[in-house]
Amino acid sequence: MDKKEIKILITEEEIQHKIKELADKLNAKYKGEKVYLICVLKGAVMFAVDLAKRLNIPLSMEFIRLSSYGSAMASSGLVNAVDISLPNLNDKNVIIVEDIVDTGLTAKFLMDFINANFKTKSTVFCSLLDKKSTRKVDIEPDYYCFDVDDKFIVGYGLDLDQQYRNLPYLGYIE
Ligand code: IMP
Ligand code: MG
């Protein structure tokens, strides 16, 4: 694969600052309560780990893996549940942690999946990025860190063909 030029969009410092602000909100909201944080692999891995480190509530971390079919830079609209095994979440506080809400189909799939299988105490959807302009279904994350334009974002967990997830910042490909 040829080397693409990545433009920095959001720096490592900006990401960490926003995550701290989000963690402060979540620590206040769930004070003293146990929470199940569900990290949606692979894209949300960096965000979920950095967020979890700043949460000072009793926390279980779960990992599920989804993939969407389609070309590298366009969402196909089909969600493939590669591994969605979860403990019993009845009566639990659940935070779903995603990298980006783009068409919204993945977020909708996950919220529907949780609601169909469990009667949780609470469920919130928390995304690092919100790409509002490309939404196909009517869904908004309960919490997000940054709005982004319709650009293809990589870094800090997000990939292009499995590359660039390790960048500590968020960038875009022209
Ligand atoms: P959805 O279109 O909201 O269902 O998003 C599906 C998935 O596509 C997200 O969870 C991301 O993993 C991926 N995705 C969407 N937009 C981007 C992007 O700009 N860069 C990298 N991955 C993306
Ligand atoms: Mg994702």
XYZ file of N, CA, C and O and ligand atoms in Angstrom:
720
model
N 0.841 -1.200 0.000
C 0.000 0.000 0.000
C 0.874 1.248 0.000
O 1.810 1.365 0.776
N 0.562 2.193 -0.855
C 1.413 3.389 -0.887
C 1.172 4.263 0.326
O 0.107 4.245 0.936
N 2.179 5.026 0.673
C 2.105 5.830 1.883
C 1.241 7.058 1.626
O 1.458 7.804 0.673
N 0.226 7.238 2.477
C -0.671 8.377 2.295
C -0.221 9.526 3.184
O 0.389 9.321 4.226
N -0.568 10.718 2.767
C -0.232 11.861 3.616
C -1.350 12.098 4.628
O -2.516 12.210 4.269
N -0.981 12.125 5.900
C -1.966 12.314 6.967
C -1.836 13.725 7.517
O -0.746 14.137 7.907
N -2.934 14.447 7.535
C -2.942 15.794 8.123
C -3.468 15.706 9.556
O -4.504 15.063 9.788
N -2.788 16.347 10.467
C -3.244 16.297 11.861
C -4.512 17.131 12.026
O -4.589 18.278 11.583
N -5.517 16.513 12.660
C -6.797 17.188 12.879
C -6.959 17.522 14.358
O -7.339 18.638 14.707
N -6.676 16.565 15.217
C -6.827 16.759 16.666
C -5.590 16.162 17.340
O -5.264 14.985 17.107
N -4.913 16.963 18.130
C -3.644 16.512 18.714
C -3.885 15.581 19.906
O -4.989 15.526 20.472
N -2.814 14.911 20.280
C -2.833 14.020 21.430
C -3.287 14.782 22.691
O -4.096 14.277 23.475
N -2.781 15.994 22.862
C -3.133 16.804 24.047
C -4.621 17.133 24.050
O -5.286 17.055 25.087
N -5.150 17.520 22.885
C -6.588 17.853 22.805
C -7.446 16.631 23.113
O -8.467 16.732 23.795
N -7.028 15.485 22.603
C -7.786 14.249 22.862
C -7.808 13.974 24.367
O -8.871 13.748 24.958
N -6.628 14.012 24.991
C -6.550 13.669 26.415
C -7.330 14.666 27.275
O -7.956 14.291 28.272
N -7.308 15.932 26.879
C -8.053 16.958 27.607
C -9.559 16.673 27.572
O -10.243 16.724 28.597
N -10.059 16.359 26.373
C -11.506 16.070 26.229
C -11.887 14.797 26.975
O -12.976 14.699 27.540
N -11.013 13.812 26.966
C -11.328 12.559 27.658
C -11.412 12.814 29.156
O -12.278 12.269 29.846
N -10.542 13.677 29.655
C -10.600 13.998 31.086
C -11.938 14.685 31.414
O -12.584 14.352 32.410
N -12.351 15.611 30.558
C -13.647 16.290 30.779
C -14.800 15.286 30.781
O -15.705 15.356 31.614
N -14.762 14.355 29.826
C -15.808 13.339 29.748
C -15.783 12.440 30.990
O -16.838 12.133 31.565
N -14.590 12.038 31.407
C -14.473 11.167 32.585
C -15.018 11.881 33.828
O -15.687 11.250 34.658
N -14.754 13.179 33.938
C -15.287 13.938 35.080
C -16.814 13.863 35.103
O -17.427 13.658 36.154
N -17.430 14.021 33.932
C -18.905 13.946 33.837
C -19.403 12.562 34.236
O -20.381 12.422 34.977
N -18.733 11.529 33.722
C -19.183 10.160 33.996
C -18.949 9.790 35.460
O -19.790 9.131 36.084
N -17.829 10.245 36.035
C -17.566 9.975 37.458
C -18.647 10.607 38.335
O -19.079 10.019 39.332
N -19.102 11.796 37.946
C -20.160 12.472 38.717
C -21.494 11.756 38.524
O -22.225 11.505 39.485
N -21.788 11.378 37.276
C -23.074 10.734 36.981
C -23.226 9.390 37.704
O -24.294 9.077 38.213
N -22.158 8.600 37.728
C -22.265 7.234 38.264
C -21.657 7.093 39.658
O -21.435 5.965 40.108
N -21.412 8.201 40.334
C -20.733 8.182 41.639
C -21.159 6.991 42.513
O -22.337 6.834 42.831
N -20.198 6.145 42.853
C -20.477 5.014 43.749
C -21.174 3.832 43.111
O -21.395 2.808 43.746
N -21.545 3.957 41.831
C -22.263 2.864 41.168
C -21.346 2.064 40.265
O -20.435 2.607 39.650
N -21.626 0.806 40.145
C -20.832 -0.031 39.250
C -21.264 0.161 37.796
O -22.456 0.285 37.500
N -20.284 0.192 36.923
C -20.557 0.396 35.500
C -19.872 -0.686 34.663
O -18.758 -1.122 34.984
N -20.555 -1.109 33.607
C -19.967 -2.012 32.607
C -19.632 -1.183 31.374
O -20.529 -0.663 30.719
N -18.347 -1.057 31.107
C -17.908 -0.309 29.932
C -17.684 -1.315 28.800
O -16.916 -2.261 28.943
N -18.394 -1.125 27.697
C -18.262 -2.047 26.564
C -17.496 -1.374 25.437
O -17.979 -0.428 24.807
N -16.297 -1.832 25.214
C -15.440 -1.281 24.163
C -15.721 -1.995 22.844
O -15.660 -3.218 22.773
N -16.029 -1.211 21.815
C -16.309 -1.788 20.500
C -15.008 -1.840 19.694
O -14.515 -0.817 19.223
N -14.461 -3.037 19.610
C -13.192 -3.242 18.884
C -13.438 -3.215 17.384
O -14.528 -3.553 16.956
N -12.433 -2.865 16.592
C -11.129 -2.506 17.090
C -10.976 -1.008 17.340
O -10.117 -0.570 18.095
N -11.794 -0.226 16.647
C -11.571 1.219 16.567
C -11.557 1.961 17.889
O -10.860 2.957 18.036
N -12.341 1.486 18.872
C -12.486 2.242 20.120
C -11.430 1.890 21.161
O -11.480 2.382 22.288
N -10.454 1.061 20.772
C -9.542 0.533 21.793
C -8.777 1.626 22.551
O -8.718 1.609 23.782
N -8.209 2.581 21.839
C -7.400 3.621 22.508
C -8.292 4.485 23.406
O -7.945 4.785 24.546
N -9.420 4.896 22.859
C -10.365 5.749 23.580
C -10.870 5.049 24.839
O -10.877 5.630 25.933
N -11.268 3.792 24.712
C -11.821 3.056 25.858
C -10.779 2.910 26.963
O -11.082 3.089 28.144
N -9.554 2.617 26.585
C -8.487 2.426 27.574
C -8.168 3.753 28.285
O -8.085 3.800 29.514
N -8.016 4.811 27.522
C -7.686 6.104 28.145
C -8.838 6.614 29.015
O -8.615 7.190 30.076
N -10.075 6.397 28.546
C -11.239 6.809 29.341
C -11.320 5.986 30.629
O -11.492 6.534 31.724
N -11.150 4.680 30.495
C -11.270 3.787 31.659
C -10.254 4.156 32.746
O -10.559 4.107 33.938
N -9.058 4.557 32.327
C -8.017 4.897 33.302
C -8.385 6.107 34.137
O -7.855 6.303 35.212
N -9.274 6.929 33.608
C -9.683 8.142 34.326
C -10.998 7.972 35.085
O -11.474 8.917 35.720
N -11.608 6.805 34.992
C -12.857 6.584 35.734
C -12.523 6.051 37.127
O -11.709 5.136 37.265
N -13.129 6.649 38.140
C -12.831 6.202 39.505
C -14.053 5.577 40.175
O -14.267 5.712 41.362
N -14.858 4.906 39.340
C -16.033 4.181 39.827
C -15.747 2.690 39.663
O -14.866 2.326 38.869
N -16.475 1.814 40.367
C -16.266 0.376 40.152
C -16.592 0.023 38.698
O -17.679 0.357 38.210
N -15.635 -0.572 38.004
C -15.761 -0.726 36.550
C -15.426 -2.136 36.080
O -14.420 -2.708 36.495
N -16.273 -2.679 35.216
C -15.918 -3.888 34.474
C -15.714 -3.486 33.030
O -16.499 -2.697 32.494
N -14.699 -4.026 32.405
C -14.489 -3.731 30.983
C -14.802 -4.966 30.148
O -14.298 -6.042 30.402
N -15.656 -4.773 29.159
C -16.003 -5.840 28.228
C -15.589 -5.392 26.831
O -15.527 -4.202 26.546
N -15.324 -6.379 25.988
C -14.867 -6.078 24.630
C -15.705 -6.859 23.637
O -15.850 -8.073 23.767
N -16.277 -6.152 22.678
C -16.984 -6.857 21.607
C -16.323 -6.436 20.306
O -15.654 -5.393 20.243
N -16.498 -7.246 19.296
C -15.857 -6.902 18.033
C -16.860 -6.900 16.899
O -17.528 -7.895 16.652
N -16.960 -5.763 16.246
C -17.832 -5.626 15.082
C -16.972 -5.249 13.891
O -15.886 -4.714 14.039
N -17.488 -5.525 12.718
C -16.836 -4.974 11.533
C -17.947 -4.631 10.560
O -19.025 -5.208 10.596
N -17.694 -3.648 9.724
C -18.697 -3.393 8.684
C -18.080 -3.770 7.354
O -16.899 -3.547 7.108
N -18.890 -4.403 6.537
C -18.402 -4.818 5.223
C -18.251 -3.590 4.358
O -18.779 -2.535 4.665
N -17.574 -3.756 3.246
C -17.535 -2.652 2.299
C -16.125 -2.223 1.990
O -15.168 -2.800 2.484
N -16.016 -1.189 1.195
C -14.694 -0.724 0.794
C -14.041 -0.008 1.974
O -14.695 0.336 2.950
N -12.740 0.222 1.864
C -11.965 0.758 2.981
C -12.516 2.076 3.506
O -12.533 2.319 4.703
N -12.972 2.949 2.622
C -13.345 4.288 3.076
C -14.839 4.564 3.051
O -15.265 5.678 3.302
N -15.663 3.548 2.775
C -17.111 3.790 2.779
C -17.833 2.716 3.563
O -17.606 1.529 3.367
N -18.680 3.136 4.442
C -19.461 2.206 5.246
C -20.521 1.562 4.349
O -21.175 2.233 3.565
N -20.672 0.229 4.443
C -21.595 -0.481 3.570
C -23.015 -0.463 4.097
O -23.960 -0.746 3.391
N -23.141 -0.186 5.393
C -24.464 -0.238 5.980
C -24.781 -1.597 6.568
O -25.823 -1.797 7.164
N -23.873 -2.555 6.416
C -24.068 -3.872 7.016
C -23.110 -4.026 8.189
O -21.924 -3.791 8.063
N -23.661 -4.420 9.335
C -22.827 -4.592 10.522
C -22.592 -6.084 10.737
O -23.530 -6.862 10.778
N -21.333 -6.471 10.860
C -20.977 -7.861 11.076
C -20.536 -8.032 12.530
O -19.532 -7.445 12.934
N -21.306 -8.792 13.307
C -20.940 -9.028 14.709
C -19.936 -10.168 14.772
O -20.295 -11.332 14.737
N -18.662 -9.833 14.824
C -17.601 -10.847 14.824
C -17.595 -11.596 16.155
O -17.478 -12.801 16.195
N -17.701 -10.828 17.252
C -17.760 -11.439 18.589
C -18.537 -10.504 19.492
O -18.073 -9.416 19.824
N -19.717 -10.928 19.871
C -20.563 -10.044 20.661
C -20.985 -10.744 21.964
O -22.064 -10.523 22.491
N -20.090 -11.607 22.480
C -20.413 -12.285 23.741
C -20.257 -11.319 24.920
O -19.233 -10.655 25.064
N -21.284 -11.254 25.732
C -21.337 -10.320 26.850
C -21.867 -11.023 28.089
O -22.609 -11.999 27.966
N -21.502 -10.546 29.276
C -22.114 -11.111 30.483
C -23.571 -10.653 30.583
O -24.019 -9.845 29.766
N -24.270 -11.157 31.589
C -25.648 -10.715 31.810
C -25.645 -9.251 32.254
O -25.050 -8.908 33.275
N -26.277 -8.385 31.477
C -26.271 -6.947 31.790
C -27.598 -6.484 32.384
O -27.830 -5.278 32.513
N -28.458 -7.437 32.764
C -29.716 -7.046 33.408
C -29.414 -6.252 34.663
O -28.549 -6.628 35.453
N -30.095 -5.111 34.799
C -29.966 -4.293 35.999
C -28.597 -3.616 36.162
O -28.247 -3.177 37.253
N -27.807 -3.583 35.103
C -26.473 -2.963 35.168
C -26.467 -1.613 34.456
O -27.257 -1.376 33.542
N -25.530 -0.756 34.875
C -25.272 0.481 34.131
C -24.281 0.171 33.015
O -23.202 -0.355 33.280
N -24.664 0.503 31.786
C -23.846 0.147 30.624
C -23.413 1.411 29.880
O -24.222 2.293 29.616
N -22.124 1.479 29.574
C -21.614 2.543 28.699
C -20.998 1.862 27.479
O -20.026 1.122 27.600
N -21.585 2.115 26.318
C -21.001 1.589 25.076
C -19.995 2.616 24.570
O -20.312 3.808 24.458
N -18.788 2.167 24.286
C -17.727 3.089 23.870
C -17.314 2.787 22.431
O -16.796 1.719 22.121
N -17.544 3.756 21.561
C -17.271 3.608 20.124
C -16.263 4.660 19.669
O -16.065 5.676 20.343
N -15.672 4.416 18.504
C -14.736 5.402 17.965
C -15.448 6.560 17.273
O -15.133 7.717 17.488
N -16.417 6.226 16.416
C -17.051 7.279 15.616
C -18.475 6.874 15.261
O -18.745 5.703 15.007
N -19.380 7.831 15.287
C -20.721 7.603 14.738
C -20.750 8.292 13.381
O -20.618 9.513 13.290
N -20.896 7.474 12.339
C -20.857 7.977 10.961
C -22.280 7.883 10.402
O -23.092 8.779 10.622
N -22.630 6.797 9.727
C -24.024 6.646 9.282
C -24.962 6.474 10.480
O -26.145 6.772 10.401
N -24.433 5.960 11.572
C -25.252 5.702 12.764
C -25.765 4.268 12.817
O -26.375 3.850 13.803
N -25.500 3.500 11.768
C -26.032 2.131 11.711
C -25.428 1.236 12.784
O -26.126 0.423 13.385
N -24.138 1.390 13.051
C -23.504 0.575 14.087
C -24.065 0.929 15.466
O -24.374 0.041 16.267
N -24.201 2.220 15.725
C -24.745 2.668 17.014
C -26.161 2.126 17.194
O -26.515 1.623 18.266
N -26.957 2.202 16.135
C -28.337 1.718 16.219
C -28.358 0.202 16.438
O -29.106 -0.302 17.274
N -27.512 -0.499 15.700
C -27.419 -1.954 15.856
C -27.089 -2.312 17.308
O -27.711 -3.191 17.907
N -26.135 -1.613 17.894
C -25.704 -1.935 19.259
C -26.760 -1.601 20.297
O -27.011 -2.388 21.214
N -27.387 -0.441 20.166
C -28.439 -0.073 21.120
C -29.599 -1.070 21.011
O -30.124 -1.524 22.031
N -29.974 -1.431 19.799
C -31.057 -2.410 19.606
C -30.657 -3.765 20.188
O -31.477 -4.449 20.806
N -29.397 -4.153 19.992
C -28.922 -5.448 20.494
C -29.003 -5.492 22.019
O -29.483 -6.459 22.608
N -28.531 -4.432 22.668
C -28.559 -4.386 24.142
C -30.009 -4.406 24.634
O -30.359 -5.169 25.536
N -30.853 -3.586 24.005
C -32.249 -3.507 24.454
C -33.017 -4.806 24.215
O -33.909 -5.152 24.988
N -32.663 -5.526 23.164
C -33.358 -6.783 22.856
C -32.939 -7.906 23.799
O -33.699 -8.839 24.042
N -31.723 -7.826 24.313
C -31.192 -8.943 25.106
C -31.177 -8.714 26.616
O -31.104 -9.681 27.376
N -31.203 -7.450 27.038
C -31.087 -7.154 28.465
C -32.055 -6.059 28.883
O -32.396 -5.197 28.074
N -32.422 -6.106 30.156
C -33.121 -4.970 30.761
C -32.096 -4.273 31.643
O -31.990 -4.557 32.840
N -31.305 -3.393 31.070
C -30.236 -2.734 31.832
C -30.845 -1.702 32.781
O -31.986 -1.272 32.605
N -30.044 -1.294 33.752
C -30.469 -0.192 34.615
C -30.393 1.121 33.827
O -31.266 1.970 33.917
N -29.318 1.260 33.050
C -29.159 2.420 32.168
C -28.201 2.031 31.053
O -27.323 1.196 31.247
N -28.404 2.628 29.888
C -27.477 2.396 28.771
C -27.178 3.739 28.126
O -28.099 4.461 27.757
N -25.895 4.075 28.015
C -25.532 5.288 27.278
C -24.529 4.944 26.186
O -23.750 3.999 26.307
N -24.579 5.741 25.138
C -23.684 5.542 23.999
C -22.693 6.694 23.966
O -23.068 7.860 23.926
N -21.432 6.329 23.987
C -20.378 7.311 24.154
C -19.393 7.144 22.993
O -18.828 6.071 22.807
N -19.221 8.188 22.201
C -18.362 8.072 21.022
C -17.268 9.130 21.061
O -17.509 10.260 21.488
N -16.090 8.762 20.619
C -15.012 9.758 20.546
C -15.386 10.837 19.538
O -15.258 12.020 19.810
N -15.868 10.407 18.366
C -16.156 11.350 17.282
C -17.605 11.255 16.835
O -18.209 10.192 16.886
N -18.114 12.380 16.377
C -19.463 12.431 15.826
C -19.389 13.098 14.452
O -19.052 14.277 14.349
N -19.661 12.294 13.403
C -19.657 12.820 12.031
C -21.119 12.997 11.632
O -21.742 12.115 11.053
N -21.681 14.144 12.001
C -23.140 14.327 11.883
C -23.627 14.379 10.443
O -24.749 13.977 10.156
N -22.793 14.887 9.534
C -23.260 15.160 8.170
C -23.514 13.896 7.349
O -24.135 13.966 6.297
N -23.039 12.746 7.809
C -23.193 11.522 7.016
C -24.214 10.555 7.622
O -24.320 9.406 7.196
N -24.998 11.040 8.587
C -25.938 10.167 9.286
C -27.030 9.638 8.358
O -27.581 10.376 7.559
N -27.325 8.337 8.487
C -28.426 7.736 7.714
C -29.588 7.337 8.600
O -30.682 7.115 8.112
N -29.326 7.127 9.881
C -30.425 6.813 10.798
C -30.426 7.836 11.925
O -29.391 8.417 12.255
N -31.600 8.043 12.492
C -31.788 9.096 13.467
C -31.274 8.640 14.835
O -32.020 8.099 15.629
N -29.994 8.854 15.073
C -29.422 8.463 16.364
C -28.285 9.429 16.709
O -27.559 9.882 15.818
N -28.209 9.795 17.964
C -27.143 10.693 18.436
C -26.447 10.025 19.608
O -27.102 9.449 20.471
N -25.121 10.134 19.680
C -24.455 9.614 20.879
C -24.866 10.441 22.100
O -25.077 11.645 21.992
N -24.992 9.787 23.262
C -25.311 10.533 24.489
C -24.145 11.435 24.875
O -24.337 12.518 25.413
N -22.950 10.956 24.623
C -21.736 11.727 24.888
C -20.799 11.569 23.704
O -20.706 10.479 23.148
N -20.105 12.652 23.344
C -19.027 12.522 22.362
C -17.988 13.593 22.651
O -18.272 14.579 23.340
N -16.798 13.404 22.144
C -15.710 14.353 22.418
C -15.565 15.412 21.335
O -15.358 16.573 21.635
N -15.651 15.027 20.074
C -15.415 15.982 18.980
C -16.388 15.762 17.827
O -16.652 14.625 17.448
N -16.857 16.876 17.255
C -17.569 16.847 15.973
C -16.525 16.799 14.869
O -15.526 17.514 14.955
N -16.752 15.998 13.838
C -15.842 16.035 12.692
C -16.627 16.196 11.392
O -17.777 15.784 11.295
N -15.970 16.811 10.405
C -16.583 16.977 9.087
C -16.503 15.653 8.331
O -15.900 14.702 8.797
N -17.079 15.658 7.144
C -17.080 14.444 6.327
C -15.713 14.230 5.676
O -15.519 14.443 4.485
N -14.765 13.840 6.523
C -13.424 13.493 6.049
C -13.145 12.090 6.546
O -13.736 11.650 7.521
N -12.207 11.385 5.905
C -11.862 10.066 6.402
C -10.798 10.196 7.485
O -9.675 10.629 7.230
N -11.179 9.827 8.698
C -10.332 10.039 9.872
C -9.532 8.778 10.190
O -10.085 7.675 10.146
N -8.276 8.957 10.522
C -7.456 7.817 10.974
C -6.695 8.222 12.233
O -6.576 9.396 12.560
N -6.171 7.201 12.891
C -5.340 7.421 14.081
C -6.119 7.203 15.359
O -7.347 7.107 15.351
N -5.397 7.058 16.451
C -5.993 6.870 17.767
C -7.088 5.787 17.722
O -8.186 5.961 18.214
N -6.755 4.678 17.076
C -7.680 3.543 16.987
C -8.345 3.391 15.634
O -8.681 2.284 15.220
N -8.538 4.508 14.937
C -9.247 4.419 13.646
C -8.272 4.061 12.530
O -7.140 4.542 12.509
N -8.759 3.248 11.618
C -7.850 2.704 10.605
C -8.277 3.008 9.182
O -9.429 3.340 8.910
N -7.312 2.855 8.275
C -7.603 2.695 6.855
C -6.946 1.377 6.480
O -5.715 1.257 6.590
N -7.755 0.396 6.110
C -7.210 -0.936 5.796
C -6.295 -1.476 6.888
O -5.219 -2.003 6.600
N -6.692 -1.329 8.145
C -5.979 -1.835 9.335
C -4.688 -1.082 9.649
O -3.957 -1.461 10.557
N -4.445 0.000 8.940
C -3.241 0.791 9.235
C -3.607 2.053 10.000
O -4.747 2.517 9.921
N -2.624 2.646 10.636
C -2.686 3.961 11.302
C -3.382 3.956 12.662
O -3.515 4.996 13.288
N -3.843 2.791 13.157
C -4.533 2.786 14.451
C -3.623 3.274 15.575
O -4.076 3.765 16.592
N -2.325 3.085 15.407
C -1.360 3.395 16.474
C -0.982 4.859 16.559
O -0.271 5.245 17.492
N -1.421 5.697 15.639
C -1.081 7.122 15.747
C -1.681 7.675 17.035
O -2.836 7.397 17.339
N -0.921 8.480 17.785
C -1.459 8.993 19.053
C -2.407 10.180 18.869
O -3.010 10.648 19.823
N -2.535 10.664 17.625
C -3.412 11.813 17.325
C -4.450 11.381 16.287
O -4.382 10.275 15.741
N -5.408 12.271 16.021
C -6.393 12.010 14.968
C -6.017 12.830 13.736
O -5.720 14.026 13.854
N -6.018 12.178 12.597
C -5.684 12.871 11.373
C -6.670 12.527 10.290
O -7.588 11.738 10.496
N -6.494 13.153 9.143
C -7.363 12.783 8.022
C -6.516 12.628 6.756
O -5.417 13.154 6.659
N -7.101 11.854 5.858
C -6.415 11.574 4.603
C -7.060 12.407 3.516
O -8.282 12.434 3.388
N -6.255 13.079 2.759
C -6.811 13.956 1.718
C -7.167 13.157 0.474
O -6.481 12.213 0.139
P -21.372 3.729 11.061
O -21.415 4.157 9.622
O -21.858 4.845 11.977
O -22.124 2.458 11.281
O -19.860 3.481 11.411
C -19.296 2.228 11.130
C -17.853 2.146 11.488
O -17.139 2.647 10.379
C -17.334 2.948 12.686
O -17.481 2.274 13.908
C -15.874 3.069 12.319
O -15.144 1.952 12.796
C -15.912 3.112 10.809
N -15.740 4.493 10.322
C -16.684 5.408 10.007
N -16.134 6.573 9.619
C -14.790 6.377 9.697
C -13.645 7.224 9.439
O -13.730 8.401 9.064
N -12.427 6.646 9.638
C -12.265 5.350 10.062
N -13.296 4.545 10.321
C -14.544 5.057 10.135
Mg -15.954 1.322 15.132
